[in-house]
Amino acid sequence: MSHGVRTRPEGSGQPLSEAYDTALLDLDGVVYAGGNAIVHAVDSLAHARAGGMHLAYVTNNALRTPDVVAEHLTELGIPTGAADVITSAQAVARLISEQVPAGARVLVIGGEGLRVALRERGLTPVESADDDPAAVVQGYGGPDLPWGRFAEASYAVARGVPWFASNTDLTIPSGRGIAPGNGAAVEVVRIATGAEPQVAGKPLPPMHRETILRTGARRPLVVGDRLDTDIEGAFNGGVDSLLVLTGVTDGPQLLAAPPHHRPTYVDADLRGLLTGQPEITREGDGFRCGGWTATAGPDRLELEGDGETFDGLRALCAAAWTAAGDGSCELDGGKALARLGL
């Protein structure tokens, strides 16, 4: 994928599972939500794997270890080994290990995933700012993380200890809705100290580097539900991406996406891995995909025709992104999206 201005989703004559050697799959909002498999995920991944595609699971959630994540996926019917799971905890642990002495103490504000990743890099997790840490690392600790942990981080950071964050996702999907993510917790420490952490997770390069090092992918496809982590991370890494609308991103957000948030492909769910992607063509002043034609009017996006829902969404993306150029589309697409049921 180039770093130019994308003005429409791309087509693919091959199923994506054949066009790419490795799927780098986000977890929350893509494979599962609230611990339960998302509809069509298990069967779609089984078919992709049977066809020879390597599946790797790449998550900004630093709470759980790769072993625990792999066990959970296997229980859902997706056979997975720990080596197939890459977490932001692993990425931030590598980043820290490159900047502190071997065996250094690191104050952990988060869960077991961070502690295991630090030990893997030969670092020593500690619990207090008074333990003379060489670094502070903050990762998602779950809804029961005590408020006092943020104070502990603040004490150390205010003393000048280097501060690292696994990721800065402000929200995280749950079975009950959207909950505060690690980014919200990072904001607490930032407000208290005025400091800025070094961040490893998606969409930043340390996470992409960790993923490629661990998977050996040669032609990867990033699959995600978030524009500001998964899709931007693919853009920063110069690789293609598939956005699925089973998680955080909705139709209006997709239409308004600036260039670095525009996915290569768009589909409803992980069944999109198993099919080709339709071409989007110019037709007069608009764009045609399947039975739909979308145009950008003076103040709103317009949609005509009928057919598959996501063909209509793809056409709308082309009209919106072309009208926006290298900015964000400000045209109203509400009526057109409502017609698609999105």
GROMACS .gro file of C-alpha atoms in nm:
model
  342
    1MET     CA    1   0.000   0.000   0.000
    2SER     CA    2   0.133   0.342  -0.086
    3HIS     CA    3   0.131   0.639   0.149
    4GLY     CA    4  -0.061   0.846  -0.107
    5VAL     CA    5  -0.419   0.965  -0.088
    6ARG     CA    6  -0.659   0.671  -0.113
    7THR     CA    7  -0.980   0.779  -0.285
    8ARG     CA    8  -1.162   0.447  -0.294
    9PRO     CA    9  -1.141   0.093  -0.152
   10GLU     CA   10  -0.953  -0.145  -0.379
   11GLY     CA   11  -1.080  -0.457  -0.553
   12SER     CA   12  -0.925  -0.802  -0.556
   13GLY     CA   13  -0.986  -1.074  -0.813
   14GLN     CA   14  -0.861  -1.335  -0.565
   15PRO     CA   15  -1.000  -1.420  -0.224
   16LEU     CA   16  -0.798  -1.217   0.025
   17SER     CA   17  -0.694  -1.539   0.199
   18GLU     CA   18  -0.513  -1.635  -0.123
   19ALA     CA   19  -0.379  -1.291  -0.213
   20TYR     CA   20  -0.196  -1.251   0.121
   21ASP     CA   21   0.022  -1.499   0.310
   22THR     CA   22  -0.058  -1.381   0.664
   23ALA     CA   23  -0.359  -1.222   0.829
   24LEU     CA   24  -0.261  -0.995   1.118
   25LEU     CA   25  -0.589  -1.002   1.305
   26ASP     CA   26  -0.698  -0.769   1.580
   27LEU     CA   27  -0.895  -0.949   1.851
   28ASP     CA   28  -1.140  -0.723   2.037
   29GLY     CA   29  -1.415  -0.627   1.795
   30VAL     CA   30  -1.286  -0.854   1.515
   31VAL     CA   31  -1.261  -1.211   1.647
   32TYR     CA   32  -1.449  -1.172   1.974
   33ALA     CA   33  -1.633  -0.919   2.190
   34GLY     CA   34  -1.676  -0.960   2.562
   35GLY     CA   35  -1.508  -1.300   2.540
   36ASN     CA   36  -1.759  -1.444   2.292
   37ALA     CA   37  -1.680  -1.515   1.928
   38ILE     CA   38  -1.822  -1.267   1.680
   39VAL     CA   39  -2.064  -1.416   1.431
   40HIS     CA   40  -1.894  -1.588   1.134
   41ALA     CA   41  -1.546  -1.547   1.288
   42VAL     CA   42  -1.478  -1.912   1.377
   43ASP     CA   43  -1.586  -2.059   1.043
   44SER     CA   44  -1.420  -1.785   0.838
   45LEU     CA   45  -1.086  -1.827   1.010
   46ALA     CA   46  -1.104  -2.206   0.979
   47HIS     CA   47  -1.157  -2.179   0.603
   48ALA     CA   48  -0.877  -1.923   0.565
   49ARG     CA   49  -0.636  -2.142   0.762
   50ALA     CA   50  -0.735  -2.454   0.567
   51GLY     CA   51  -0.654  -2.267   0.246
   52GLY     CA   52  -0.298  -2.202   0.363
   53MET     CA   53  -0.321  -1.855   0.515
   54HIS     CA   54  -0.117  -1.805   0.831
   55LEU     CA   55  -0.327  -1.648   1.105
   56ALA     CA   56  -0.165  -1.426   1.367
   57TYR     CA   57  -0.352  -1.238   1.636
   58VAL     CA   58  -0.226  -0.890   1.710
   59THR     CA   59  -0.375  -0.708   2.005
   60ASN     CA   60  -0.315  -0.379   2.183
   61ASN     CA   61  -0.464  -0.535   2.496
   62ALA     CA   62  -0.167  -0.594   2.727
   63LEU     CA   63  -0.364  -0.758   3.007
   64ARG     CA   64  -0.352  -1.123   2.906
   65THR     CA   65  -0.048  -1.333   2.818
   66PRO     CA   66  -0.015  -1.496   2.474
   67ASP     CA   67  -0.074  -1.836   2.640
   68VAL     CA   68  -0.402  -1.721   2.791
   69VAL     CA   69  -0.515  -1.557   2.466
   70ALA     CA   70  -0.428  -1.871   2.267
   71GLU     CA   71  -0.617  -2.089   2.514
   72HIS     CA   72  -0.921  -1.863   2.489
   73LEU     CA   73  -0.917  -1.869   2.108
   74THR     CA   74  -0.881  -2.247   2.109
   75GLU     CA   75  -1.181  -2.276   2.343
   76LEU     CA   76  -1.381  -2.065   2.097
   77GLY     CA   77  -1.300  -2.317   1.822
   78ILE     CA   78  -0.999  -2.135   1.673
   79PRO     CA   79  -0.693  -2.358   1.729
   80THR     CA   80  -0.410  -2.123   1.825
   81GLY     CA   81  -0.062  -2.150   1.976
   82ALA     CA   82   0.098  -1.886   2.195
   83ALA     CA   83   0.349  -1.808   1.918
   84ASP     CA   84   0.059  -1.693   1.700
   85VAL     CA   85  -0.035  -1.416   1.947
   86ILE     CA   86   0.147  -1.081   1.946
   87THR     CA   87   0.060  -0.827   2.214
   88SER     CA   88   0.145  -0.465   2.280
   89ALA     CA   89   0.301  -0.588   2.605
   90GLN     CA   90   0.563  -0.774   2.400
   91ALA     CA   91   0.624  -0.468   2.182
   92VAL     CA   92   0.667  -0.231   2.476
   93ALA     CA   93   0.890  -0.478   2.661
   94ARG     CA   94   1.125  -0.491   2.362
   95LEU     CA   95   1.121  -0.110   2.341
   96ILE     CA   96   1.212  -0.079   2.710
   97SER     CA   97   1.484  -0.345   2.687
   98GLU     CA   98   1.659  -0.141   2.419
   99GLN     CA   99   1.685   0.160   2.653
  100VAL     CA  100   1.763   0.023   3.001
  101PRO     CA  101   2.034  -0.214   3.131
  102ALA     CA  102   1.979  -0.589   3.127
  103GLY     CA  103   1.792  -0.704   3.436
  104ALA     CA  104   1.669  -0.352   3.516
  105ARG     CA  105   1.366  -0.302   3.738
  106VAL     CA  106   1.047  -0.182   3.572
  107LEU     CA  107   0.746  -0.049   3.762
  108VAL     CA  108   0.439  -0.225   3.622
  109ILE     CA  109   0.099  -0.057   3.610
  110GLY     CA  110  -0.116  -0.323   3.450
  111GLY     CA  111  -0.169  -0.697   3.438
  112GLU     CA  112   0.013  -1.026   3.405
  113GLY     CA  113   0.066  -0.982   3.031
  114LEU     CA  114   0.309  -0.699   3.100
  115ARG     CA  115   0.498  -0.890   3.369
  116VAL     CA  116   0.547  -1.198   3.149
  117ALA     CA  117   0.661  -0.986   2.854
  118LEU     CA  118   0.914  -0.798   3.067
  119ARG     CA  119   1.059  -1.122   3.208
  120GLU     CA  120   1.088  -1.255   2.852
  121ARG     CA  121   1.321  -0.960   2.782
  122GLY     CA  122   1.524  -1.020   3.098
  123LEU     CA  123   1.372  -0.730   3.292
  124THR     CA  124   1.247  -0.737   3.652
  125PRO     CA  125   0.888  -0.624   3.725
  126VAL     CA  126   0.838  -0.428   4.048
  127GLU     CA  127   0.531  -0.281   4.214
  128SER     CA  128   0.641   0.042   4.383
  129ALA     CA  129   0.793   0.374   4.280
  130ASP     CA  130   1.021   0.322   4.581
  131ASP     CA  131   1.175   0.007   4.427
  132ASP     CA  132   1.421   0.221   4.227
  133PRO     CA  133   1.275   0.137   3.884
  134ALA     CA  134   1.465   0.225   3.566
  135ALA     CA  135   1.133   0.263   3.380
  136VAL     CA  136   0.758   0.275   3.430
  137VAL     CA  137   0.531   0.077   3.198
  138GLN     CA  138   0.156   0.117   3.179
  139GLY     CA  139  -0.082  -0.125   3.009
  140TYR     CA  140  -0.448  -0.219   3.029
  141GLY     CA  141  -0.513  -0.368   3.372
  142GLY     CA  142  -0.881  -0.450   3.344
  143PRO     CA  143  -1.180  -0.283   3.512
  144ASP     CA  144  -1.062  -0.377   3.862
  145LEU     CA  145  -0.719  -0.209   3.847
  146PRO     CA  146  -0.692  -0.006   4.171
  147TRP     CA  147  -0.681   0.372   4.142
  148GLY     CA  148  -0.369   0.371   4.359
  149ARG     CA  149  -0.169   0.217   4.076
  150PHE     CA  150  -0.203   0.543   3.880
  151ALA     CA  151  -0.067   0.730   4.181
  152GLU     CA  152   0.230   0.491   4.195
  153ALA     CA  153   0.308   0.560   3.830
  154SER     CA  154   0.274   0.934   3.885
  155TYR     CA  155   0.521   0.932   4.176
  156ALA     CA  156   0.787   0.761   3.962
  157VAL     CA  157   0.726   0.964   3.646
  158ALA     CA  158   0.737   1.290   3.845
  159ARG     CA  159   1.083   1.186   3.969
  160GLY     CA  160   1.202   1.163   3.608
  161VAL     CA  161   1.176   0.787   3.555
  162PRO     CA  162   1.120   0.712   3.182
  163TRP     CA  163   0.754   0.630   3.113
  164PHE     CA  164   0.630   0.377   2.857
  165ALA     CA  165   0.278   0.277   2.754
  166SER     CA  166   0.177  -0.041   2.579
  167ASN     CA  167  -0.089   0.152   2.382
  168THR     CA  168  -0.318   0.451   2.405
  169ASP     CA  169  -0.656   0.316   2.288
  170LEU     CA  170  -0.906   0.535   2.469
  171THR     CA  171  -1.176   0.267   2.454
  172ILE     CA  172  -1.209  -0.111   2.445
  173PRO     CA  173  -1.512  -0.316   2.330
  174SER     CA  174  -1.686  -0.532   2.588
  175GLY     CA  175  -1.989  -0.756   2.593
  176ARG     CA  176  -2.188  -0.471   2.750
  177GLY     CA  177  -2.066  -0.190   2.524
  178ILE     CA  178  -1.763   0.036   2.490
  179ALA     CA  179  -1.548   0.069   2.805
  180PRO     CA  180  -1.248   0.291   2.893
  181GLY     CA  181  -0.922   0.154   2.754
  182ASN     CA  182  -0.557   0.195   2.848
  183GLY     CA  183  -0.544   0.534   2.679
  184ALA     CA  184  -0.792   0.667   2.932
  185ALA     CA  185  -0.567   0.540   3.214
  186VAL     CA  186  -0.260   0.693   3.047
  187GLU     CA  187  -0.443   1.027   3.044
  188VAL     CA  188  -0.474   1.009   3.423
  189VAL     CA  189  -0.096   0.991   3.465
  190ARG     CA  190  -0.036   1.249   3.192
  191ILE     CA  191  -0.268   1.496   3.368
  192ALA     CA  192  -0.100   1.433   3.703
  193THR     CA  193   0.258   1.469   3.575
  194GLY     CA  194   0.252   1.667   3.251
  195ALA     CA  195   0.480   1.399   3.103
  196GLU     CA  196   0.448   1.208   2.775
  197PRO     CA  197   0.505   0.832   2.748
  198GLN     CA  198   0.682   0.641   2.475
  199VAL     CA  199   0.409   0.428   2.316
  200ALA     CA  200   0.464   0.091   2.151
  201GLY     CA  201   0.125  -0.036   2.038
  202LYS     CA  202  -0.077   0.011   1.722
  203PRO     CA  203  -0.065   0.231   1.520
  204LEU     CA  204   0.302   0.301   1.598
  205PRO     CA  205   0.607   0.133   1.438
  206PRO     CA  206   0.724  -0.072   1.743
  207MET     CA  207   0.409  -0.287   1.725
  208HIS     CA  208   0.440  -0.344   1.351
  209ARG     CA  209   0.808  -0.435   1.394
  210GLU     CA  210   0.723  -0.682   1.672
  211THR     CA  211   0.455  -0.842   1.456
  212ILE     CA  212   0.679  -0.889   1.154
  213LEU     CA  213   0.967  -1.020   1.366
  214ARG     CA  214   0.745  -1.281   1.531
  215THR     CA  215   0.543  -1.391   1.225
  216GLY     CA  216   0.792  -1.360   0.939
  217ALA     CA  217   0.506  -1.235   0.721
  218ARG     CA  218   0.609  -1.145   0.365
  219ARG     CA  219   0.274  -1.021   0.233
  220PRO     CA  220   0.060  -0.942   0.537
  221LEU     CA  221  -0.296  -0.816   0.552
  222VAL     CA  222  -0.394  -0.622   0.863
  223VAL     CA  223  -0.752  -0.699   0.969
  224GLY     CA  224  -0.915  -0.470   1.221
  225ASP     CA  225  -1.216  -0.276   1.340
  226ARG     CA  226  -1.050   0.051   1.442
  227LEU     CA  227  -0.940   0.326   1.207
  228ASP     CA  228  -0.702   0.492   1.454
  229THR     CA  229  -0.509   0.177   1.550
  230ASP     CA  230  -0.548  -0.110   1.304
  231ILE     CA  231  -0.588   0.086   0.982
  232GLU     CA  232  -0.347   0.365   1.073
  233GLY     CA  233  -0.098   0.102   1.184
  234ALA     CA  234  -0.123  -0.069   0.844
  235PHE     CA  235  -0.075   0.268   0.675
  236ASN     CA  236   0.234   0.343   0.886
  237GLY     CA  237   0.373  -0.001   0.807
  238GLY     CA  238   0.306   0.031   0.434
  239VAL     CA  239   0.085  -0.279   0.417
  240ASP     CA  240  -0.275  -0.344   0.307
  241SER     CA  241  -0.572  -0.360   0.541
  242LEU     CA  242  -0.925  -0.494   0.573
  243LEU     CA  243  -1.173  -0.307   0.791
  244VAL     CA  244  -1.460  -0.512   0.933
  245LEU     CA  245  -1.761  -0.336   1.084
  246THR     CA  246  -1.806  -0.570   1.381
  247GLY     CA  247  -1.643  -0.346   1.640
  248VAL     CA  248  -1.581   0.020   1.706
  249THR     CA  249  -1.600   0.182   1.361
  250ASP     CA  250  -1.937   0.271   1.209
  251GLY     CA  251  -2.046   0.397   0.866
  252PRO     CA  252  -2.021   0.773   0.934
  253GLN     CA  253  -1.671   0.737   1.081
  254LEU     CA  254  -1.556   0.539   0.778
  255LEU     CA  255  -1.692   0.795   0.530
  256ALA     CA  256  -1.518   1.076   0.719
  257ALA     CA  257  -1.182   0.897   0.740
  258PRO     CA  258  -0.872   1.100   0.647
  259PRO     CA  259  -0.616   0.929   0.419
  260HIS     CA  260  -0.417   0.754   0.692
  261HIS     CA  261  -0.740   0.597   0.825
  262ARG     CA  262  -0.873   0.467   0.492
  263PRO     CA  263  -0.860   0.086   0.461
  264THR     CA  264  -0.766  -0.100   0.145
  265TYR     CA  265  -1.077  -0.318   0.171
  266VAL     CA  266  -1.408  -0.291   0.358
  267ASP     CA  267  -1.641  -0.574   0.455
  268ALA     CA  268  -1.910  -0.667   0.705
  269ASP     CA  269  -1.713  -0.930   0.898
  270LEU     CA  270  -1.440  -1.191   0.864
  271ARG     CA  271  -1.619  -1.361   0.574
  272GLY     CA  272  -1.448  -1.089   0.373
  273LEU     CA  273  -1.124  -1.288   0.399
  274LEU     CA  274  -1.274  -1.568   0.190
  275THR     CA  275  -1.390  -1.365  -0.108
  276GLY     CA  276  -1.256  -1.131  -0.367
  277GLN     CA  277  -1.338  -0.765  -0.331
  278PRO     CA  278  -1.548  -0.591  -0.598
  279GLU     CA  279  -1.400  -0.324  -0.821
  280ILE     CA  280  -1.528   0.031  -0.783
  281THR     CA  281  -1.548   0.221  -1.111
  282ARG     CA  282  -1.610   0.578  -1.219
  283GLU     CA  283  -1.953   0.634  -1.367
  284GLY     CA  284  -2.023   0.990  -1.479
  285ASP     CA  285  -1.986   1.213  -1.173
  286GLY     CA  286  -2.007   0.923  -0.933
  287PHE     CA  287  -1.875   0.579  -0.847
  288ARG     CA  288  -2.035   0.243  -0.913
  289CYS     CA  289  -1.998  -0.079  -0.714
  290GLY     CA  290  -2.234  -0.368  -0.780
  291GLY     CA  291  -2.584  -0.230  -0.821
  292TRP     CA  292  -2.512   0.103  -0.651
  293THR     CA  293  -2.395   0.442  -0.771
  294ALA     CA  294  -2.278   0.705  -0.523
  295THR     CA  295  -2.214   1.074  -0.586
  296ALA     CA  296  -2.106   1.372  -0.380
  297GLY     CA  297  -2.371   1.645  -0.400
  298PRO     CA  298  -2.337   2.007  -0.286
  299ASP     CA  299  -2.394   1.923   0.080
  300ARG     CA  300  -2.452   1.549   0.106
  301LEU     CA  301  -2.361   1.209  -0.031
  302GLU     CA  302  -2.625   1.050  -0.254
  303LEU     CA  303  -2.684   0.684  -0.332
  304GLU     CA  304  -2.893   0.526  -0.609
  305GLY     CA  305  -2.966   0.167  -0.710
  306ASP     CA  306  -2.984  -0.151  -0.505
  307GLY     CA  307  -2.793  -0.469  -0.436
  308GLU     CA  308  -2.551  -0.589  -0.171
  309THR     CA  309  -2.529  -0.356   0.127
  310PHE     CA  310  -2.152  -0.336   0.136
  311ASP     CA  311  -2.127  -0.264  -0.235
  312GLY     CA  312  -2.327   0.049  -0.157
  313LEU     CA  313  -2.095   0.136   0.132
  314ARG     CA  314  -1.787   0.089  -0.086
  315ALA     CA  315  -1.933   0.320  -0.352
  316LEU     CA  316  -2.013   0.577  -0.084
  317CYS     CA  317  -1.655   0.558   0.044
  318ALA     CA  318  -1.525   0.633  -0.304
  319ALA     CA  319  -1.753   0.937  -0.338
  320ALA     CA  320  -1.671   1.064   0.012
  321TRP     CA  321  -1.295   1.010  -0.001
  322THR     CA  322  -1.265   1.163  -0.348
  323ALA     CA  323  -1.460   1.470  -0.236
  324ALA     CA  324  -1.243   1.500   0.076
  325GLY     CA  325  -0.911   1.453  -0.102
  326ASP     CA  326  -0.639   1.467   0.163
  327GLY     CA  327  -0.880   1.579   0.436
  328SER     CA  328  -1.188   1.440   0.609
  329CYS     CA  329  -1.524   1.430   0.430
  330GLU     CA  330  -1.772   1.675   0.579
  331LEU     CA  331  -2.065   1.588   0.352
  332ASP     CA  332  -2.375   1.442   0.517
  333GLY     CA  333  -2.408   1.073   0.435
  334GLY     CA  334  -2.683   0.997   0.685
  335LYS     CA  335  -2.968   0.939   0.439
  336ALA     CA  336  -2.756   0.715   0.216
  337LEU     CA  337  -2.628   0.511   0.510
  338ALA     CA  338  -2.980   0.476   0.648
  339ARG     CA  339  -3.088   0.332   0.315
  340LEU     CA  340  -2.816   0.069   0.356
  341GLY     CA  341  -2.919   0.004   0.716
  342LEU     CA  342  -2.583   0.120   0.846
   0.00000   0.00000   0.00000
